[in-house]
Amino acid sequence: MFKNNFTKTLVPGIFSIILLVAGLFISNPVSAQSTGKNPWAVKDVGTLPPIASLTKGVWLKGELHIHSSHSKESSNNSVAKILAFSQSVGMDFICITDHDNHVDGDVAHNTWTDPEFKSDSVLLLYGAEWTTTRGHGNVFSAKPYNHQLLYNVRDQRDTVIGRIKRQLGIHLSANHPSGKDNFGYSYDLVNSIEVWNSVIWSKNANAIMIWDDMLSSGRKLTGRGGSDAHHGTPDSPDKATSNSGQRNANYVGTPTTWVFAKERTSQAVIDALTNGRVSISANPYAPRVEFHADLNQDGTMDMMMGDNAKATGKPIKFRVQLTGEHIPDGKFTITVIKDGGKFGTFEVDGKMPSVEFTDTPKILGRTYYRVTVDGPGTPYPQVPGAMALSGTMVGLSNPIYFNFDPKF
């Protein structure tokens, strides 16, 4: 009797313990979700690096995507022809970005060592269009680099490519991100994005959308332009090709990228491009967009496009101004974009069109502002067909940032 009663009492108890232990491992999936703190939650960004001088610098304009005859699909576009034209329209810098696939990545023995690759007036950047099955990107460097290393890893994982990029010390930029041969790698690899490719502004709408997505997600990514021109003027009628007519509409400076550089050197151009003190205009003569902010509303501008400051919770005054020697008569429409959405539009005119507006960035979390400008086109006599294709798009700025994490 004792044995039977003990068994009846013990067995159910053991069974209950087994069920309890099993329940620790076979639990409701919902209740198994982490209840800890989110390490990626929005938090105070801390102290940010000081903003560089707004007066100790120089505006330089240039072309960041063009092909010479060293690109196999180009025609009538020698290095000498490109550089002579660039000088004639007042370009300060240029990067001839020939495709790397025609020489298995050996760019150093082509464009850069061409006897014509020299200029006393135009700063020459070293670069190439990294041409891969996952899309295209431009390399910018102030000095020669071993492009073969980057070409060798074009089909490797992004982590491998990133390691080689850092080793080379280059600026990598995503080309025509929404078009043919769009950039198919992680945007964490790049320092800038080509938001305005070629004279035809209308085809860049999706590139702008991608840019805003990257900015909204915390990437401080410079927007730049590039004509992507491949063809020059034939030296004689018999040298003409079916593509020769493109030269009259899309060539050096359609669009033009402006940088506010600390000095007139190739390295300063690269630094400004990386830091985002950049705007883009439809051509070398079109107005340059300048975008500033007065943090304490004392009448003195404290930051410009590309700069990043910590928000204080107080209103900030912003100023947009169009600068140039060839500003056409008529009204300009300035559109302010805040965090990817339209904040407001302003109509301006005059010899130096400008507008001011006030807003309060979020005290916690990221905020960015950028502007686009539509209005009457500026003639480009050396490229007579350009104005019709760029439409009413005059120029755009890079963002002014608040609370962006520099270690992101």
PDB file of C-alpha atoms in Angstrom, residues 299-403:
ATOM      1  CA  GLY A 299      22.795  88.045 -38.732  1.00  0.00           C
ATOM      2  CA  THR A 300      26.002  86.086 -39.357  1.00  0.00           C
ATOM      3  CA  MET A 301      25.877  82.779 -41.198  1.00  0.00           C
ATOM      4  CA  ASP A 302      27.471  79.965 -39.177  1.00  0.00           C
ATOM      5  CA  MET A 303      27.267  76.972 -41.515  1.00  0.00           C
ATOM      6  CA  MET A 304      26.774  76.061 -45.136  1.00  0.00           C
ATOM      7  CA  MET A 305      25.736  73.040 -47.177  1.00  0.00           C
ATOM      8  CA  GLY A 306      27.668  69.972 -46.145  1.00  0.00           C
ATOM      9  CA  ASP A 307      28.036  71.164 -42.552  1.00  0.00           C
ATOM     10  CA  ASN A 308      26.623  69.290 -39.575  1.00  0.00           C
ATOM     11  CA  ALA A 309      25.614  70.959 -36.295  1.00  0.00           C
ATOM     12  CA  LYS A 310      23.899  69.934 -33.094  1.00  0.00           C
ATOM     13  CA  ALA A 311      20.330  71.193 -32.837  1.00  0.00           C
ATOM     14  CA  THR A 312      19.513  73.349 -29.828  1.00  0.00           C
ATOM     15  CA  GLY A 313      15.733  73.308 -30.005  1.00  0.00           C
ATOM     16  CA  LYS A 314      15.697  76.967 -31.059  1.00  0.00           C
ATOM     17  CA  PRO A 315      14.631  78.340 -34.458  1.00  0.00           C
ATOM     18  CA  ILE A 316      17.323  78.707 -37.106  1.00  0.00           C
ATOM     19  CA  LYS A 317      17.376  81.139 -40.009  1.00  0.00           C
ATOM     20  CA  PHE A 318      18.365  79.759 -43.419  1.00  0.00           C
ATOM     21  CA  ARG A 319      19.419  81.677 -46.516  1.00  0.00           C
ATOM     22  CA  VAL A 320      19.437  80.561 -50.147  1.00  0.00           C
ATOM     23  CA  GLN A 321      21.203  82.760 -52.677  1.00  0.00           C
ATOM     24  CA  LEU A 322      21.923  82.480 -56.392  1.00  0.00           C
ATOM     25  CA  THR A 323      25.325  83.823 -57.383  1.00  0.00           C
ATOM     26  CA  GLY A 324      26.839  84.378 -60.800  1.00  0.00           C
ATOM     27  CA  GLU A 325      27.725  86.780 -63.571  1.00  0.00           C
ATOM     28  CA  HIS A 326      25.100  85.536 -66.020  1.00  0.00           C
ATOM     29  CA  ILE A 327      21.875  85.399 -64.024  1.00  0.00           C
ATOM     30  CA  PRO A 328      19.042  85.746 -66.544  1.00  0.00           C
ATOM     31  CA  ASP A 329      16.011  87.934 -66.009  1.00  0.00           C
ATOM     32  CA  GLY A 330      12.907  86.221 -64.713  1.00  0.00           C
ATOM     33  CA  LYS A 331      11.547  84.465 -61.665  1.00  0.00           C
ATOM     34  CA  PHE A 332      13.214  81.530 -59.945  1.00  0.00           C
ATOM     35  CA  THR A 333      11.415  78.966 -57.826  1.00  0.00           C
ATOM     36  CA  ILE A 334      13.380  77.775 -54.810  1.00  0.00           C
ATOM     37  CA  THR A 335      12.095  74.523 -53.329  1.00  0.00           C
ATOM     38  CA  VAL A 336      13.248  73.527 -49.856  1.00  0.00           C
ATOM     39  CA  ILE A 337      13.326  69.820 -49.073  1.00  0.00           C
ATOM     40  CA  LYS A 338      13.308  68.778 -45.425  1.00  0.00           C
ATOM     41  CA  ASP A 339      13.949  65.127 -44.526  1.00  0.00           C
ATOM     42  CA  GLY A 340      12.893  63.980 -47.987  1.00  0.00           C
ATOM     43  CA  GLY A 341       9.640  65.955 -48.144  1.00  0.00           C
ATOM     44  CA  LYS A 342       8.759  69.370 -49.500  1.00  0.00           C
ATOM     45  CA  PHE A 343       9.060  72.029 -46.805  1.00  0.00           C
ATOM     46  CA  GLY A 344       8.187  75.076 -48.910  1.00  0.00           C
ATOM     47  CA  THR A 345       8.603  76.962 -52.179  1.00  0.00           C
ATOM     48  CA  PHE A 346       9.654  80.567 -52.677  1.00  0.00           C
ATOM     49  CA  GLU A 347       9.578  82.831 -55.729  1.00  0.00           C
ATOM     50  CA  VAL A 348      12.584  85.137 -56.178  1.00  0.00           C
ATOM     51  CA  ASP A 349      14.057  87.383 -58.860  1.00  0.00           C
ATOM     52  CA  GLY A 350      16.580  90.174 -59.317  1.00  0.00           C
ATOM     53  CA  LYS A 351      20.307  90.351 -60.002  1.00  0.00           C
ATOM     54  CA  MET A 352      21.163  88.359 -56.849  1.00  0.00           C
ATOM     55  CA  PRO A 353      18.020  86.337 -56.063  1.00  0.00           C
ATOM     56  CA  SER A 354      17.818  85.177 -52.461  1.00  0.00           C
ATOM     57  CA  VAL A 355      15.341  84.098 -49.815  1.00  0.00           C
ATOM     58  CA  GLU A 356      15.409  83.481 -46.074  1.00  0.00           C
ATOM     59  CA  PHE A 357      13.231  81.124 -44.047  1.00  0.00           C
ATOM     60  CA  THR A 358      13.135  79.919 -40.455  1.00  0.00           C
ATOM     61  CA  ASP A 359      12.622  76.453 -39.011  1.00  0.00           C
ATOM     62  CA  THR A 360      13.473  74.441 -35.909  1.00  0.00           C
ATOM     63  CA  PRO A 361      15.325  71.154 -36.426  1.00  0.00           C
ATOM     64  CA  LYS A 362      14.507  68.253 -34.112  1.00  0.00           C
ATOM     65  CA  ILE A 363      16.474  68.470 -30.887  1.00  0.00           C
ATOM     66  CA  LEU A 364      16.766  64.680 -30.819  1.00  0.00           C
ATOM     67  CA  GLY A 365      17.163  62.743 -34.045  1.00  0.00           C
ATOM     68  CA  ARG A 366      18.375  63.791 -37.488  1.00  0.00           C
ATOM     69  CA  THR A 367      17.135  66.664 -39.658  1.00  0.00           C
ATOM     70  CA  TYR A 368      18.446  67.815 -43.020  1.00  0.00           C
ATOM     71  CA  TYR A 369      17.521  70.551 -45.482  1.00  0.00           C
ATOM     72  CA  ARG A 370      18.476  70.916 -49.157  1.00  0.00           C
ATOM     73  CA  VAL A 371      17.225  73.088 -52.006  1.00  0.00           C
ATOM     74  CA  THR A 372      16.537  72.891 -55.728  1.00  0.00           C
ATOM     75  CA  VAL A 373      16.106  75.871 -58.045  1.00  0.00           C
ATOM     76  CA  ASP A 374      13.981  76.096 -61.192  1.00  0.00           C
ATOM     77  CA  GLY A 375      13.813  79.075 -63.503  1.00  0.00           C
ATOM     78  CA  PRO A 376      14.989  80.585 -66.767  1.00  0.00           C
ATOM     79  CA  GLY A 377      17.905  78.781 -68.351  1.00  0.00           C
ATOM     80  CA  THR A 378      21.332  80.305 -68.889  1.00  0.00           C
ATOM     81  CA  PRO A 379      22.724  80.034 -72.430  1.00  0.00           C
ATOM     82  CA  TYR A 380      25.829  77.894 -72.919  1.00  0.00           C
ATOM     83  CA  PRO A 381      27.106  79.069 -76.317  1.00  0.00           C
ATOM     84  CA  GLN A 382      29.851  76.449 -76.539  1.00  0.00           C
ATOM     85  CA  VAL A 383      27.231  73.688 -76.095  1.00  0.00           C
ATOM     86  CA  PRO A 384      24.232  75.294 -77.818  1.00  0.00           C
ATOM     87  CA  GLY A 385      21.764  72.448 -77.407  1.00  0.00           C
ATOM     88  CA  ALA A 386      22.218  72.067 -73.658  1.00  0.00           C
ATOM     89  CA  MET A 387      19.724  74.642 -72.384  1.00  0.00           C
ATOM     90  CA  ALA A 388      16.751  73.021 -74.102  1.00  0.00           C
ATOM     91  CA  LEU A 389      17.467  69.606 -72.571  1.00  0.00           C
ATOM     92  CA  SER A 390      18.116  70.775 -69.016  1.00  0.00           C
ATOM     93  CA  GLY A 391      14.708  72.459 -69.042  1.00  0.00           C
ATOM     94  CA  THR A 392      13.936  74.767 -66.135  1.00  0.00           C
ATOM     95  CA  MET A 393      16.354  73.090 -63.745  1.00  0.00           C
ATOM     96  CA  VAL A 394      18.904  75.702 -62.694  1.00  0.00           C
ATOM     97  CA  GLY A 395      20.731  74.071 -59.816  1.00  0.00           C
ATOM     98  CA  LEU A 396      20.631  72.331 -56.465  1.00  0.00           C
ATOM     99  CA  SER A 397      22.450  72.368 -53.150  1.00  0.00           C
ATOM    100  CA  ASN A 398      23.770  69.713 -50.867  1.00  0.00           C
ATOM    101  CA  PRO A 399      22.107  69.436 -47.465  1.00  0.00           C
ATOM    102  CA  ILE A 400      22.687  71.279 -44.240  1.00  0.00           C
ATOM    103  CA  TYR A 401      22.640  68.634 -41.508  1.00  0.00           C
ATOM    104  CA  PHE A 402      21.628  68.525 -37.858  1.00  0.00           C
ATOM    105  CA  ASN A 403      22.442  65.744 -35.394  1.00  0.00           C
TER     106      ASN A 403
END
